[in-house]
Amino acid sequence: MNLEGLEMIGVLIVIVLFVKLLEQFGLIEAGLEDTVEDEMEMATVRHRPEALELLEAQSKFTKKELQILYRGFKNECPSGVVNEETFKEIYSQFFPQGDSTTYAHFLFNAFDTDHNGSVSFEDFVMGLSILLRGTVQEKLNWAFNLYDINKDGYITKEEMLDIMKAIYDMMGKCTYPVLKEDAPRQHVETFFQKMDKNKDGVVTIDEFIESCQKDENIMRSMQLFENVI
Amino acid sequence: MAAGVAAWLPFARAAAIGWMPVANCPMPLAPTEKNKRQDELIILNVSGRRFQTWRTTLERYPDTLLGSTEKEFFFNEDTKEYFFDRDPEVFRCILNFYRTGKLHYPRYECISAYDEELAFYGILPEIIGDCCYEEYKDRKRENAERLMDDNDSENNQEGSMPSLSFRQTMWRAFENPHTSTLALVFYYVTGFFIAVSVITNVVETVPCGTVPGNKELPCGERYAVAFFCLDTACVMIFTVEYLLRLFAAPSRYRFIRSVMSIIDVVAIMPYYIGLVMTNNEDVSGAFVTLRVFRVFRIFKFSRHSQGLRILGYTLKSCASELGFLLFSLTMAIIIFATVMFYAEKGSSASKFTSIPASFWYTIVTMTTLGYGDMVPKTIAGKIFGSICSLSGVLVIALPVPVIVSNFSRIYHQNQRADKRRAQKKARLARIRVAKTGSSNAYLHSKRNGLLNEALELTGSTEEEQHMTKGTSLIESQHHHLLHCLEKTTVSTNTIPPPRPGLCAWHGLPMDKVPTECSEVALGQAHPVPGVCQRGWF
């Protein structure tokens, strides 16, 4: 049977429509199997924190302070854990003029001590306990941990540059005077000049703590947020 | 900054320690909280339902009633709670707004009641969350349309408007035939003549009888004179009507531009043009064309029929859907016509001589008419022809429900408008009765006051009590106020008598008043104890 061009096309179209019809009736299974995966995602993660007394013993907050903290925490994250997206969203609401996602990412990693991708209330409380009620040593330790992105014990210039860029991004473009493009890099240079004692290009924890303790401004500003809660 | 996130501000401030080692210059001092109050629970008593929340929750929105010091006005010292004499159901939504930062609109709530509550608590409706905003806007638009309808009908039925010029009376008579009998007569006469004219046009073309020569003559040519007279009469009536409307119109320019007047003009123009160019062979073809326009007289019926107007309005409001329908049909027609032409090109003696010629086939097939004058003969043609007819059904069926729902909505709106007008009439009547009742109550109380003065002189106390026990405190204060106004403006001391023949309290004529009104015979108003007349204007 010699079919001409158009006739062939016509027959092809009919066959395609027929196949689609069969698919609709479910007689032919076509397409990828991704229905099962969707169902798995429906079950959301829920997390209940440890008992109030336990948290009170572990952190330096009183019961009332923990209550206030938890109420605010649970209000914003009903499932009991903060994932990075929510964290970034919450943090960006405080800095509307710039882009705070990078810094929020670093902050998230600093709070997420067990590196499981989510910050539970315990992580949150422990972090805040250090920041608000800890000794200067502990605070500096925490800051070092924040800057050390790959947690290898050394702050390299690249890591510091990332952090600096993130902080400058948060400021946004509406600064006076307008910040120059290489301001972060210059800032990093100043920082390394101050902190890197043996000029080996990296800052260790001891160098860091020593240099900070020598600087009066830094010491004073560490006490700034004592009475936040 | 969202209110819920304010709870995380301590966290953000604590995290700022991460900047400290990096900073080059000293930090500014932190603000100190002078009187750091511990967070306390507030009790809000709304019509007996007690709601409790933290004080800081309410203070998240300081520019609302509950968030500012304005709520102190509602503080009840005895019970140490804030009492609001408002709807507790709506208050639930309002309080949830403070708690979650999102304002929701409950579907079962009346839109104007909800708006009032929002205004009371100082909350702008614009912050309603996305989930409920559409519903809120829809209901609000519906309500506004309804109120606009009411206002329109109110303006149309202002009772007796004195001092209307002759022109304005005529215009009102034209627009609203029920205002006077003359208007009604005019309305029916024009309707009759429109019908006559249309029937004449139709009957003109019917063949009636033959003429020697074996030719069938249409009635129009056989009884040419009669038809001409009828036509003349109709056109004269229409012309007179048009000129009268033009004279009476409040804005002539706008009237000329309106659709109805254009239809009027188009309906009567052919006759005059026909008069002007008599039996000129060149233009007789055009003259015949003009007679087609006489059929537009049928549109004049839309002034007489509500349904026709609704149909026209529906089509106008569905213009976008109709446009979409037309566009998609055109696209499909062109595609299928092209395909059919090339498919049928091979077959011999094919009727599909060109693509435009195939348009006819495509249209007839897509609308499932299927005249059968053009039929594909090749296999490919038949396949594509069947696909064409199936898709035609779909393409036409899709926009139709939108048009139907529009028509239904407009039609029901009209029905509702009629019902509301009837209800409004009853309500106005009741209000009128109440007004006369209260004004008569005032007069009665005034006379009571004077009688009391007289009674005091004579010292008779029983009748005094009998007279005064009927009026409540609000009423007596209101009457006192009216009395003061009178004393300010009028210098006379006389009591005007109550409306003769009418019992003041019931507003009924004397013979219909119930018999226990013993003072009816005296022509005086009588008190009905315990009834507070709703006399607040």
Coordinates of N, CA and C in Angstrom, one line a residue, chain A residues 5 66 79 93 192 221:
Chain A
G5 N 2.4 11.3 1.1 CA 2.9 12.1 2.2 C 1.9 12.5 3.2
L66 N 13.7 30.7 78.6 CA 13.6 29.6 77.6 C 12.1 29.5 77.1
S79 N 7.0 23.3 62.8 CA 7.5 21.9 62.8 C 8.6 21.6 63.8
Q93 N 14.7 39.2 56.7 CA 13.7 40.2 57.0 C 14.3 41.3 57.9
F192 N 44.0 40.5 58.3 CA 45.1 39.5 58.4 C 46.3 40.1 59.0
S221 N 33.1 45.4 72.5 CA 31.9 45.1 71.7 C 31.4 43.7 72.0

